[in-house]
Coordinates of C-alpha atoms in Angstrom, one line a residue:
M13 CA 9.5 -74.3 81.4
T14 CA 7.5 -75.2 78.2
D15 CA 8.8 -75.5 74.6
T16 CA 5.7 -73.3 73.5
P17 CA 7.1 -70.1 71.7
D18 CA 6.3 -66.9 73.0
P19 CA 3.4 -64.9 71.4
F20 CA 5.6 -63.1 69.0
T21 CA 7.7 -66.0 67.6
N22 CA 5.2 -67.0 64.8
M23 CA 5.0 -63.5 63.8
Y24 CA 8.7 -63.1 63.1
E25 CA 9.4 -66.7 62.1
G26 CA 7.2 -66.4 59.0
P27 CA 8.5 -63.3 57.7
A28 CA 12.1 -64.5 58.4
K29 CA 11.6 -67.8 56.3
L30 CA 9.8 -65.7 53.5
K31 CA 12.8 -63.1 53.4
R32 CA 15.3 -65.9 53.4
A33 CA 13.5 -67.7 50.5
M34 CA 12.9 -64.5 48.6
F35 CA 16.5 -63.4 48.7
A36 CA 18.0 -66.7 48.2
P37 CA 19.6 -65.6 44.8
M38 CA 21.6 -63.1 46.6
M39 CA 22.5 -65.2 49.5
G40 CA 23.1 -68.4 48.0
T41 CA 20.3 -70.7 46.6
M42 CA 22.0 -73.8 48.0
D43 CA 20.9 -72.9 51.6
A44 CA 17.3 -72.6 50.5
A45 CA 17.3 -75.5 48.3
K46 CA 18.6 -77.5 51.5
G47 CA 15.6 -76.4 53.5
I48 CA 17.3 -74.9 56.1
D49 CA 15.1 -74.8 59.2
G50 CA 12.5 -76.5 57.3
A51 CA 11.6 -73.2 55.7
V52 CA 11.0 -74.5 51.9
S53 CA 11.1 -77.6 49.9
P54 CA 13.6 -77.8 47.1
E55 CA 10.9 -77.2 44.6
D56 CA 9.7 -74.2 46.5
A57 CA 13.2 -73.0 46.8
K58 CA 13.7 -73.2 43.1
H59 CA 10.5 -71.1 42.7
W60 CA 11.5 -68.7 45.1
A61 CA 14.7 -68.2 43.6
E62 CA 12.9 -67.7 40.2
V63 CA 10.7 -65.1 41.7
G64 CA 13.6 -63.2 43.2
A65 CA 15.5 -63.2 39.9
K66 CA 12.3 -62.0 38.2
L67 CA 12.0 -59.1 40.7
Q68 CA 15.6 -58.1 40.3
A69 CA 15.5 -58.2 36.5
M70 CA 12.4 -56.2 36.3
W71 CA 13.8 -53.5 38.5
L72 CA 17.2 -53.4 36.9
Q73 CA 15.5 -53.0 33.6
Y74 CA 13.5 -50.0 34.8
Q75 CA 16.6 -48.5 36.2
S76 CA 18.4 -48.8 32.9
E77 CA 15.4 -47.2 31.2
Q78 CA 15.5 -44.2 33.5
L79 CA 19.2 -43.8 33.2
A80 CA 19.0 -43.6 29.6
N81 CA 16.2 -41.2 29.7
P82 CA 16.4 -39.0 32.9
Q83 CA 13.6 -36.9 31.5
A84 CA 11.2 -39.8 31.9
L85 CA 11.2 -39.4 35.8
V86 CA 8.3 -37.5 36.8
P87 CA 9.3 -34.5 38.9
Y88 CA 6.1 -34.5 40.9
F89 CA 7.2 -37.9 42.4
D90 CA 10.8 -36.8 43.2
P91 CA 11.6 -38.2 46.4
A92 CA 13.4 -35.2 47.7
R93 CA 10.2 -33.2 47.4
W94 CA 8.3 -35.6 49.7
M95 CA 11.2 -35.6 52.3
A96 CA 11.3 -32.0 52.3
L97 CA 7.6 -32.0 52.9
A98 CA 8.0 -34.5 55.8
T99 CA 10.8 -32.7 57.4
D100 CA 8.7 -29.4 57.4
W101 CA 5.9 -31.2 58.9
Y102 CA 8.0 -32.7 61.6
Q103 CA 9.4 -29.4 62.6
K104 CA 5.9 -28.0 63.1
M105 CA 4.9 -30.9 65.3
P106 CA 5.6 -31.3 68.9
L107 CA 6.8 -35.0 68.5
A108 CA 10.3 -34.2 69.5
Q109 CA 9.3 -32.9 72.9
A110 CA 10.2 -35.0 75.7
E111 CA 6.9 -34.5 77.6
Q112 CA 5.0 -35.5 74.5
Q113 CA 7.1 -38.7 74.0
K114 CA 6.6 -39.8 77.6
A115 CA 2.9 -39.2 77.4
L116 CA 2.7 -41.1 74.2
M117 CA 4.8 -44.0 75.6
E118 CA 2.8 -44.3 78.9
E119 CA -0.5 -44.2 77.0
G120 CA 0.9 -46.7 74.4
M121 CA 2.0 -49.2 77.1
R122 CA -1.6 -49.0 78.5
L123 CA -2.9 -49.8 75.0
W124 CA -0.5 -52.7 74.7
E125 CA -1.7 -54.2 78.0
D126 CA -5.4 -53.8 76.9
V127 CA -4.8 -55.4 73.7
L128 CA -2.6 -58.3 74.8
G129 CA -5.2 -58.9 77.6
Q130 CA -7.8 -59.7 74.9
Y131 CA -5.7 -62.7 73.9
G132 CA -5.1 -63.7 77.6
L133 CA -1.5 -62.3 77.8
G134 CA 0.2 -59.8 79.9
P135 CA -0.9 -58.1 83.1
K136 CA -4.5 -58.0 82.2
A137 CA -4.7 -61.7 81.0
A138 CA -6.8 -62.6 83.9
E139 CA -9.7 -60.2 82.6
K140 CA -10.1 -62.3 79.5
H141 CA -13.3 -64.4 79.8
G142 CA -13.5 -65.9 76.3
G143 CA -15.6 -64.7 73.5
E144 CA -14.4 -62.8 70.4
V145 CA -11.6 -60.1 70.6
E146 CA -12.6 -56.7 71.0
L147 CA -10.0 -54.2 70.0
P148 CA -10.6 -50.5 71.0
R149 CA -10.0 -49.0 67.5
K150 CA -11.7 -50.0 64.3
D151 CA -10.7 -49.1 60.6
R152 CA -11.8 -50.7 57.5
R153 CA -8.4 -51.0 56.4
F154 CA -7.9 -53.5 59.1
A155 CA -11.1 -55.3 58.7
D156 CA -9.9 -58.6 57.7
E157 CA -9.9 -61.1 60.5
K158 CA -6.2 -61.7 60.1
W159 CA -5.5 -58.4 61.6
R160 CA -7.0 -59.9 64.7
A161 CA -6.0 -63.4 64.6
H162 CA -2.5 -62.9 66.1
P163 CA -1.8 -60.6 68.9
A164 CA 1.2 -59.1 67.2
Y165 CA -0.8 -57.9 64.0
A166 CA -3.3 -56.5 66.4
L167 CA -0.8 -54.7 68.3
I168 CA 0.7 -53.3 65.0
H169 CA -2.2 -51.9 63.7
Q170 CA -3.8 -50.8 66.9
T171 CA -0.7 -49.0 67.8
Y172 CA -0.7 -47.3 64.4
L173 CA -4.4 -46.1 64.7
F174 CA -3.6 -44.8 68.2
L175 CA -0.5 -42.9 67.1
A176 CA -2.6 -41.4 64.0
E177 CA -5.2 -40.1 66.5
R178 CA -2.7 -38.4 68.8
V179 CA -0.7 -36.8 65.8
A180 CA -4.0 -35.5 64.5
E181 CA -4.8 -34.2 68.1
M182 CA -1.4 -32.4 68.1
V183 CA -2.4 -30.6 65.0
E184 CA -5.3 -28.9 66.8
K185 CA -3.2 -28.0 69.8
A186 CA -0.1 -26.7 67.9
D187 CA 0.8 -23.1 68.8
N188 CA 1.4 -19.9 66.5
L189 CA -0.6 -21.2 63.4
N190 CA -3.2 -19.1 61.6
P191 CA -6.2 -20.9 60.1
Q192 CA -4.7 -21.5 56.7
Q193 CA -1.5 -22.9 58.2
R194 CA -3.4 -25.3 60.6
E195 CA -5.5 -26.5 57.6
Q196 CA -2.4 -27.3 55.6
L197 CA -0.9 -28.9 58.7
R198 CA -4.1 -31.1 59.0
F199 CA -3.9 -32.1 55.1
T200 CA -0.2 -32.9 55.5
T201 CA -0.6 -35.0 58.6
K202 CA -3.4 -36.9 57.0
A203 CA -1.3 -37.7 53.8
I204 CA 1.7 -38.8 56.1
T205 CA -0.3 -41.0 58.5
E206 CA -2.3 -42.5 55.6
A207 CA 1.0 -43.4 54.0
A208 CA 2.5 -44.7 57.2
S209 CA -0.3 -47.5 57.6
P210 CA 1.1 -50.9 58.2
A211 CA -1.4 -52.2 55.6
N212 CA 0.9 -50.6 53.0
F213 CA 4.1 -52.6 54.0
P214 CA 4.0 -56.2 53.0
L215 CA 5.9 -57.6 56.0
L216 CA 3.5 -55.9 58.4
N217 CA 0.4 -56.9 56.5
P218 CA -0.9 -60.4 57.5
V219 CA -3.2 -60.5 54.3
V220 CA -0.2 -59.8 52.1
M221 CA 1.9 -62.2 53.9
E222 CA -0.6 -65.1 53.6
R223 CA -1.0 -64.3 49.8
T224 CA 2.6 -64.3 49.2
L225 CA 3.2 -67.6 50.9
E226 CA 0.2 -69.1 49.1
T227 CA 1.3 -68.0 45.7
R228 CA 5.1 -68.4 46.5
G229 CA 5.8 -64.9 45.6
D230 CA 4.0 -64.8 42.2
N231 CA 1.7 -62.0 43.5
L232 CA 4.9 -59.9 44.0
V233 CA 5.9 -60.5 40.6
K234 CA 2.6 -59.4 39.3
G235 CA 2.5 -56.4 41.6
M236 CA 6.0 -55.4 40.4
E237 CA 4.6 -55.4 36.9
H238 CA 1.6 -53.3 37.9
M239 CA 3.9 -50.9 39.8
L240 CA 6.6 -50.5 36.9
A241 CA 3.9 -50.0 34.4
D242 CA 2.5 -47.0 36.5
M243 CA 5.9 -45.7 37.1
R244 CA 6.5 -45.7 33.3
R245 CA 3.4 -43.8 32.5
G246 CA 3.7 -41.5 35.7
Q247 CA 0.4 -42.1 36.9
L248 CA -1.4 -44.7 39.4
S249 CA -3.8 -47.0 37.6
H250 CA -7.3 -47.7 39.0
T251 CA -8.8 -49.8 36.3
D252 CA -8.1 -51.9 33.3
A253 CA -7.8 -49.3 30.6
S254 CA -7.8 -51.8 27.8
A255 CA -11.5 -52.6 28.6
F256 CA -12.8 -49.4 27.3
T257 CA -13.0 -47.8 23.9
L258 CA -14.4 -44.5 23.1
G259 CA -17.5 -44.5 21.1
E260 CA -17.8 -48.4 21.4
N261 CA -18.5 -48.9 25.2
I262 CA -18.2 -45.4 26.7
A263 CA -19.3 -42.0 25.1
T264 CA -21.7 -44.1 23.0
T265 CA -24.7 -41.7 22.6
P266 CA -25.1 -41.1 18.9
G267 CA -24.3 -37.6 17.6
K268 CA -22.1 -35.5 15.2
V269 CA -19.4 -32.9 15.6
V270 CA -21.0 -29.9 14.2
H271 CA -18.4 -27.1 15.0
E272 CA -14.7 -26.9 15.9
T273 CA -12.2 -24.4 17.0
T274 CA -8.6 -24.6 18.5
L275 CA -10.2 -24.9 22.0
Y276 CA -13.1 -27.1 21.8
Q277 CA -15.4 -29.3 19.5
L278 CA -19.2 -28.8 19.8
I279 CA -21.2 -32.3 19.6
Q280 CA -25.0 -32.4 18.8
Y281 CA -26.7 -35.4 19.8
S282 CA -29.3 -37.2 17.7
P283 CA -32.9 -36.9 18.9
T284 CA -34.9 -39.9 20.0
T285 CA -38.2 -38.3 20.2
D286 CA -40.5 -37.0 17.4
K287 CA -40.7 -33.6 19.1
V288 CA -38.2 -31.7 21.2
M289 CA -38.1 -28.7 23.5
E290 CA -37.7 -25.5 21.3
T291 CA -34.8 -24.3 23.3
P292 CA -31.8 -26.4 23.0
L293 CA -29.5 -27.3 25.8
I294 CA -25.7 -26.9 25.9
I295 CA -23.6 -28.6 28.3
F296 CA -20.1 -27.2 29.5
P297 CA -18.1 -29.8 31.3
P298 CA -14.9 -29.0 33.0
W299 CA -11.8 -29.1 30.9
I300 CA -9.9 -30.7 33.9
N301 CA -11.6 -33.8 33.0
R302 CA -13.2 -35.5 29.8
F303 CA -16.6 -34.6 29.0
Y304 CA -17.9 -38.3 28.9
I305 CA -18.4 -38.4 32.5
L306 CA -21.9 -37.3 31.5
D307 CA -22.0 -40.2 28.9
L308 CA -20.3 -43.2 30.4
N309 CA -22.7 -45.8 29.1
A310 CA -26.4 -46.1 28.0
K311 CA -27.5 -46.8 31.7
K312 CA -25.6 -43.9 33.4
S313 CA -25.6 -41.3 30.7
F314 CA -27.0 -38.0 31.7
V315 CA -26.8 -36.9 27.9
K316 CA -28.9 -39.7 26.8
W317 CA -31.4 -39.5 29.4
A318 CA -31.8 -36.0 28.4
V319 CA -32.1 -36.7 24.9
D320 CA -34.8 -39.2 25.7
Q321 CA -36.6 -36.4 27.7
G322 CA -37.0 -34.6 24.4
V323 CA -34.0 -32.1 24.8
T324 CA -31.8 -31.1 22.0
V325 CA -28.4 -31.5 23.6
F326 CA -25.1 -29.9 22.7
M327 CA -21.9 -30.9 24.5
V328 CA -18.6 -29.1 24.5
S329 CA -15.5 -31.4 24.2
W330 CA -12.6 -29.3 25.3
K331 CA -9.1 -29.9 23.8
S332 CA -6.5 -31.2 26.1
A333 CA -3.6 -28.5 26.3
D334 CA -0.5 -28.8 24.5
A335 CA 2.4 -26.4 23.8
S336 CA 0.2 -24.5 21.2
M337 CA -2.1 -23.2 24.1
K338 CA 0.7 -21.8 26.3
D339 CA -1.1 -18.3 26.1
V340 CA -4.7 -19.5 26.7
I341 CA -6.1 -17.9 29.8
W342 CA -9.5 -17.7 31.5
D343 CA -10.8 -15.1 29.0
D344 CA -10.4 -17.7 26.1
Y345 CA -12.6 -20.1 27.9
V346 CA -15.3 -17.4 28.4
R347 CA -15.3 -16.5 24.8
A348 CA -15.3 -20.0 23.9
Q349 CA -18.7 -20.4 25.9
I350 CA -20.1 -17.3 24.3
D351 CA -19.0 -18.6 20.9
A352 CA -20.6 -21.9 21.6
I353 CA -23.9 -20.5 22.7
D354 CA -24.1 -18.3 19.6
H355 CA -23.2 -21.1 17.4
V356 CA -26.1 -23.2 18.6
R357 CA -28.5 -20.1 18.4
E358 CA -27.5 -19.7 14.8
R359 CA -27.5 -23.2 13.9
L360 CA -31.1 -23.8 15.2
D361 CA -32.2 -20.3 14.6
V362 CA -33.5 -19.9 18.2
P363 CA -33.0 -16.8 20.3
S364 CA -31.7 -18.5 23.4
V365 CA -30.3 -21.7 24.9
H366 CA -30.4 -23.5 28.2
A367 CA -26.9 -23.9 29.7
I368 CA -25.2 -26.3 32.1
G369 CA -21.8 -25.7 33.7
Y370 CA -20.2 -28.4 35.7
C371 CA -17.4 -27.6 38.1
V372 CA -14.8 -25.2 36.8
A373 CA -16.9 -24.7 33.7
G374 CA -19.8 -23.8 35.9
T375 CA -17.5 -21.2 37.6
T376 CA -16.7 -19.9 34.1
L377 CA -20.4 -19.9 33.2
A378 CA -21.2 -17.6 36.0
A379 CA -18.6 -15.1 34.7
T380 CA -20.1 -15.6 31.1
L381 CA -23.6 -14.8 32.4
A382 CA -22.2 -11.6 34.3
I383 CA -20.5 -10.5 31.0
L384 CA -23.7 -11.2 28.9
H385 CA -25.8 -9.1 31.4
R386 CA -23.2 -6.3 31.3
R387 CA -23.4 -6.2 27.5
E388 CA -27.2 -6.3 27.7
Q389 CA -27.2 -9.7 25.8
E390 CA -28.7 -11.8 28.9
D391 CA -31.5 -13.1 26.7
K392 CA -29.1 -15.6 24.9
V393 CA -29.4 -17.9 27.9
R394 CA -32.9 -18.8 29.0
S395 CA -31.7 -20.6 32.1
A396 CA -28.6 -21.7 33.6
T397 CA -27.9 -25.1 35.7
F398 CA -24.8 -25.4 37.9
F399 CA -23.3 -28.9 38.7
T400 CA -21.1 -28.7 41.8
A401 CA -19.8 -25.3 40.9
Q402 CA -18.3 -22.7 42.9
V403 CA -18.1 -18.8 42.6
D404 CA -17.2 -17.9 46.2
F405 CA -14.0 -19.9 47.2
E406 CA -13.9 -18.8 50.9
K407 CA -15.0 -22.3 51.8
A408 CA -13.5 -24.3 49.0
G409 CA -12.3 -27.1 51.1
E410 CA -9.0 -29.0 51.0
L411 CA -7.8 -27.7 47.6
L412 CA -7.1 -24.4 49.4
N413 CA -4.0 -26.3 50.8
F414 CA -2.4 -26.1 47.2
I415 CA -2.7 -22.3 46.5
D416 CA -0.1 -20.4 48.7
D417 CA 2.8 -18.6 46.9
Q418 CA 5.2 -21.6 47.6
Q419 CA 2.7 -24.1 46.0
L420 CA 1.8 -21.9 43.0
A421 CA 5.7 -21.5 42.3
A422 CA 6.1 -25.1 42.4
I423 CA 3.2 -25.9 40.1
K424 CA 4.5 -23.1 37.8
G425 CA 7.9 -25.2 37.6
L426 CA 6.1 -28.1 36.6
S427 CA 4.8 -26.4 33.4
P428 CA 8.0 -25.6 31.3
D429 CA 6.2 -26.1 28.0
G430 CA 3.3 -23.9 28.7
Y431 CA 0.8 -26.5 30.0
L432 CA 0.4 -28.5 33.1
D433 CA 0.6 -32.2 32.6
G434 CA -2.8 -33.7 33.7
R435 CA -1.1 -36.4 35.7
Y436 CA -0.1 -33.8 38.4
M437 CA -3.7 -32.8 38.9
A438 CA -4.7 -36.5 38.9
A439 CA -2.2 -37.0 41.7
T440 CA -3.5 -33.9 43.6
F441 CA -7.1 -35.2 43.5
N442 CA -6.0 -38.6 44.7
L443 CA -4.2 -37.1 47.7
L444 CA -7.6 -35.5 48.8
R445 CA -8.7 -39.2 49.4
G446 CA -5.4 -41.0 49.8
T447 CA -6.7 -44.3 51.5
D448 CA -9.4 -44.9 48.8
L449 CA -7.5 -43.6 45.6
I450 CA -3.9 -44.3 46.3
W451 CA -3.2 -46.8 49.1
N452 CA -5.9 -49.1 48.4
Y453 CA -4.6 -49.7 45.0
V454 CA -1.1 -50.0 46.2
V455 CA -2.3 -52.9 48.5
N456 CA -4.5 -54.6 46.0
N457 CA -2.6 -54.2 42.9
Y458 CA 1.0 -53.9 43.9
L459 CA 1.2 -56.1 47.1
L460 CA -1.5 -58.5 46.5
G461 CA -1.0 -58.8 42.7
E462 CA -4.8 -58.5 42.0
D463 CA -6.0 -57.8 38.5
Y464 CA -7.5 -54.3 37.9
P465 CA -11.3 -54.1 37.6
A466 CA -13.2 -52.9 34.4
F467 CA -14.9 -50.0 35.9
D468 CA -15.9 -47.1 33.6
L469 CA -16.0 -44.5 36.2
L470 CA -12.5 -45.4 37.2
H471 CA -11.3 -45.4 33.7
W472 CA -12.7 -41.8 33.3
N473 CA -11.0 -40.7 36.4
G474 CA -7.6 -41.8 35.2
D475 CA -8.2 -40.5 31.5
V476 CA -6.6 -37.1 32.3
T477 CA -6.3 -33.8 30.5
N478 CA -3.5 -31.1 30.3
L479 CA -4.2 -27.8 31.5
P480 CA -2.9 -24.5 29.9
A481 CA -0.3 -23.2 32.5
K482 CA -1.3 -19.5 32.3
W483 CA -5.0 -20.3 32.8
H484 CA -4.3 -22.7 35.7
Q485 CA -2.0 -20.1 37.7
Q486 CA -4.7 -17.4 36.9
Y487 CA -7.5 -19.6 38.3
L488 CA -5.7 -20.6 41.5
R489 CA -4.4 -17.1 42.2
D490 CA -7.4 -15.0 41.2
L491 CA -10.3 -17.2 42.4
Y492 CA -8.9 -19.9 44.9
R493 CA -6.4 -17.7 46.8
D494 CA -7.7 -14.0 46.2
N495 CA -11.6 -14.9 45.7
R496 CA -11.8 -12.0 43.5
L497 CA -14.9 -13.5 41.4
V498 CA -17.2 -12.4 44.2
E499 CA -16.0 -8.8 44.3
G500 CA -18.1 -6.6 42.1
D501 CA -15.8 -5.4 39.1
A502 CA -12.7 -6.8 40.6
L503 CA -11.9 -8.9 37.6
T504 CA -12.1 -8.0 34.1
V505 CA -12.6 -10.8 31.3
D506 CA -12.6 -10.3 27.7
N507 CA -12.4 -6.4 28.4
T508 CA -15.6 -6.5 30.5
P509 CA -15.9 -6.1 34.1
V510 CA -17.5 -9.1 35.9
D511 CA -20.1 -8.4 38.6
L512 CA -22.1 -11.6 39.5
G513 CA -24.7 -9.3 41.4
R514 CA -26.1 -8.4 37.8
V515 CA -27.0 -11.9 36.9
N516 CA -30.9 -12.6 37.1
T517 CA -31.1 -15.4 35.0
P518 CA -33.4 -18.4 36.2
T519 CA -30.9 -20.8 37.9
Y520 CA -30.8 -24.4 39.2
V521 CA -27.9 -25.2 41.4
Q522 CA -27.1 -28.8 42.4
A523 CA -24.5 -29.5 45.2
G524 CA -23.2 -32.8 46.5
K525 CA -23.9 -33.5 50.3
E526 CA -20.3 -35.3 50.6
D527 CA -18.4 -33.3 47.9
H528 CA -14.8 -32.8 48.9
I529 CA -13.9 -31.0 45.7
A530 CA -16.6 -28.4 45.7
P531 CA -18.0 -28.6 49.2
A532 CA -21.9 -28.0 49.5
E533 CA -21.3 -25.0 51.7
S534 CA -19.0 -23.4 49.0
V535 CA -21.6 -24.2 46.4
W536 CA -24.3 -22.7 48.2
R537 CA -22.6 -19.3 48.1
I538 CA -23.7 -18.8 44.6
T539 CA -27.3 -18.2 45.9
E540 CA -25.9 -15.2 47.8
H541 CA -24.6 -13.5 44.7
F542 CA -27.1 -14.1 41.9
G543 CA -30.0 -11.8 41.8
G544 CA -32.5 -13.9 39.8
P545 CA -34.9 -16.8 40.8
L546 CA -32.8 -19.8 42.0
R547 CA -33.5 -23.3 42.9
F548 CA -31.0 -25.1 45.3
V549 CA -30.8 -28.8 45.4
L550 CA -28.7 -30.8 47.7
A551 CA -28.0 -34.2 46.1
G552 CA -26.7 -37.3 48.2
S553 CA -23.2 -38.4 47.7
G554 CA -20.3 -36.4 46.2
H555 CA -18.6 -34.5 43.2
I556 CA -19.2 -37.4 40.8
A557 CA -21.7 -39.8 42.1
G558 CA -23.9 -37.0 43.1
V559 CA -24.3 -35.8 39.6
V560 CA -24.2 -39.0 37.9
N561 CA -27.2 -40.6 39.4
P562 CA -29.8 -41.8 36.9
P563 CA -33.3 -42.4 38.1
S564 CA -33.0 -46.2 37.1
S565 CA -30.4 -46.7 39.7
G566 CA -32.6 -45.9 42.6
K567 CA -29.7 -44.6 44.6
Y568 CA -29.2 -41.9 47.0
Q569 CA -31.6 -39.0 47.6
Y570 CA -31.8 -35.4 47.3
W571 CA -33.3 -32.4 49.4
T572 CA -35.1 -29.4 48.4
N573 CA -36.4 -26.4 50.5
D574 CA -39.3 -24.2 49.1
G575 CA -38.8 -21.6 51.8
S576 CA -36.3 -18.7 52.0
P577 CA -33.2 -20.3 53.9
R578 CA -30.5 -17.7 54.4
S579 CA -27.7 -20.4 54.8
L580 CA -27.0 -24.0 54.0
A581 CA -27.6 -24.9 57.6
E582 CA -31.1 -23.3 57.5
F583 CA -31.7 -25.0 54.1
R584 CA -31.0 -28.4 55.9
E585 CA -33.2 -27.6 58.7
G586 CA -36.2 -26.9 56.7
A587 CA -35.4 -29.4 53.7
E588 CA -37.7 -32.1 52.4
E589 CA -35.9 -35.3 51.4
H590 CA -36.8 -37.2 48.2
P591 CA -35.5 -40.8 47.4
G592 CA -33.5 -41.4 44.3
S593 CA -32.2 -39.1 41.5
W594 CA -32.7 -35.3 41.3
W595 CA -32.7 -35.5 37.5
P596 CA -36.6 -35.6 37.2
D597 CA -36.6 -32.6 39.5
W598 CA -34.3 -30.7 37.1
I599 CA -36.3 -31.8 34.0
D600 CA -39.5 -30.5 35.6
W601 CA -37.8 -27.2 36.5
L602 CA -36.3 -26.9 33.0
R603 CA -39.8 -27.3 31.3
E604 CA -41.1 -24.7 33.6
Q605 CA -38.7 -22.2 31.9
D606 CA -39.7 -23.2 28.4
G607 CA -42.5 -25.7 27.6
E608 CA -42.7 -25.1 24.0
T609 CA -41.7 -28.0 21.6
V610 CA -41.0 -28.3 18.0
P611 CA -40.6 -31.3 15.5
A612 CA -37.2 -32.9 15.7
T613 CA -36.5 -32.3 12.0
G614 CA -34.0 -30.4 9.8
K615 CA -31.0 -29.6 11.7
R616 CA -32.5 -30.9 14.7
K617 CA -31.2 -34.3 13.4
P618 CA -27.3 -33.6 13.0
G619 CA -25.9 -34.9 9.9
G620 CA -29.1 -35.0 7.9
K621 CA -29.6 -34.1 4.2
G622 CA -27.7 -30.9 3.5
D623 CA -26.2 -30.5 7.1
K624 CA -22.6 -30.3 6.8
V625 CA -21.0 -32.0 10.0
I626 CA -17.3 -32.6 10.8
E627 CA -17.4 -36.4 12.3
N628 CA -19.2 -38.6 14.4
A629 CA -19.4 -38.2 18.1
P630 CA -17.3 -38.4 20.4
G631 CA -15.0 -36.6 18.3
R632 CA -11.2 -36.4 18.0
Y633 CA -10.5 -33.9 20.9
V634 CA -11.7 -36.3 23.6
A635 CA -9.3 -39.0 22.3
T636 CA -6.2 -36.8 22.5
R637 CA -3.7 -37.0 25.5

C-alpha cells in the first residue's frame, strides 16, 4: 500500500480547510488559531476570522434593513416565484422516469471513465499515452486551465455539460406540447441549466477557490459588498456607474432642447458644417432605453457622425414613466411622434422630415406612417429608416416567452402605481443572455471580487427607464401576442385605423444578423407589408453593436441585395458582403432621397440670436429615474 492520497483527496481537502477557516468565528477561533491539520497559521487564522466576521456583519446589516422596510424587497426576485417556476419545469420534464434516470446514469458512468482515463485513472487508464488532456466537451465558462488541472474539477464540469445537453434534448422529445409551450420550455431549461453551472458556486469553481485562498477571503468580502449593493438597488451591476456623467463623457454632442411636452423633450444638435441637407432628420429612440445609445461618445456617436455629414439632427428624449403617466397608452406615443415631426417642420419652415425609428419606436413609427397616409399627410415624412424594428411579431424570438396570459397577469401585478419599474425589463433582457449578462458578473464581481469595468455601453444598458403600465400591457397583448399590427385596420390608434399596406414612404431597413431581441427574420417582415421603395440591409452583430458601428471602428460587415428576394433566406443567398459599417451606405441612400442643401444659419444653429431654447443637451429627461 502507498500513502499517496486517492485522486479526490486534494479536491476535498482544500475546501474543507477553507470552510473550517472561514467559519472559525462560529466554530471557535481557537481551533483555527492552533492550526489544526496544518490548515492555517495563527496570522492567517486571525485574518480568516476577521473575514468571517465582516461577512456575517454585512449580511446581518442587510437583513435588518429589509426587516425595517419590507417594501424594499424587489418582488421580481422573490425566491418563491423562481421555486414555482423550477417546480413547474420539473413536472414537464421526464427526469423522474426510471428509464431516463437509468440511461443517464449509464451514459454518465461511461463519461466518467473517459474523463478519468485522460488522467491515467480508472478502467481506461491504460489508454492514456501522455500529451495534453482532451476532454469531450468544451465551453468558454470552463476555459481556464484550472478546470482541467485536476480530475475532480474535470469531472464536475464535464458532467454538468453532459447533463445540460441531455436535458435540452428532453425538451425536444417531450410529448403533448404545442410549439409555444415547447419554446417556453426551451427558454426555462436554458435559464435553469445556466444557473446550475458549477462555475457559479465557489466551492465547485477552482478559479474562485484559488483566488479565495490567495486573498485569504478578501475577494469574498469585496464580492459581498458588490452583491449587497446590487440587492439594495434591485439591479445587477455591469459597470462602474460612477465613471460616467451625462453631458461630460457620455451624451456629449452639443445641442439644445428646443421643445418639451410631458412625454418627451426634443433636442436639436448644433451643426458642424457650413451647409446642411435641407430636409432635417428626427430620431425616435426606444423609450425602453435612454436615447444616448446613439451618442455614447465622440468616436461611437451616430448623432455626431450624422451631424458631421451635414445633417440637421433632432433627437427625441423620452421621459421615464412615473405615476403621472399611468394612463399613457400607445396612442400617446404615436401622437408624440406626429407632434415632434410637426414641430421640426414648423421650426425650420420645411415641408417634411427624414425619420428614424429604433426598436419599439420603429414599430411605432410604422403606425405613425400608416396614420399619416390614411389622413393624406404622408408628405410630412420624406423618408423613413428603421433600426432593428419589428412590425410583424410572428417570428419575434425569445421575448414571445413572456406574453401568455399568466405572464401578462404577473407583469401587471408588478405595476401597482401605473408604471413598470425599468429594473424588471432589465432583468428580462438579461435572462435572454443569462451566461453573458448575469452569471458572468456573478462570478467575476461577487465570487472573484473583481472591480467593475468603466464601459459606456454597459453603463447605458443598466441606465433603465420605467414604462407606462397600460402601454406595456397593450404592446405585449396587441402586438407580441395577437400580432394585430399587420392586420389591415385591426388596430385603431388616435381614432384612425392602421393599415401598413398604405405606407409607400421610401424606406431603409437595418437588421442585425445576430439580434436576439428583434431577430433578423422578424425585421425582414416589414418588406412584406410596406408598399413603397425599400432598401434592406443586414448588418453584422446584434441589436446594439449592429447599429452602433461607426466607420472608424472597422468592425463587422453588412450585406445588401439589389435583386428582388422574397424572403430573408433568398436575400442571404444573393447578398453581397461589404466590410465595415453600414452607416456610409445609409447616408448615400438618404442623399438620394433629398440632395438639396441650405446654409447652416438661423434656427439651424439652435440657441442663436433670437432663438428661445429650454436648456442644453442632453436635457433633464434623460437624467430622471
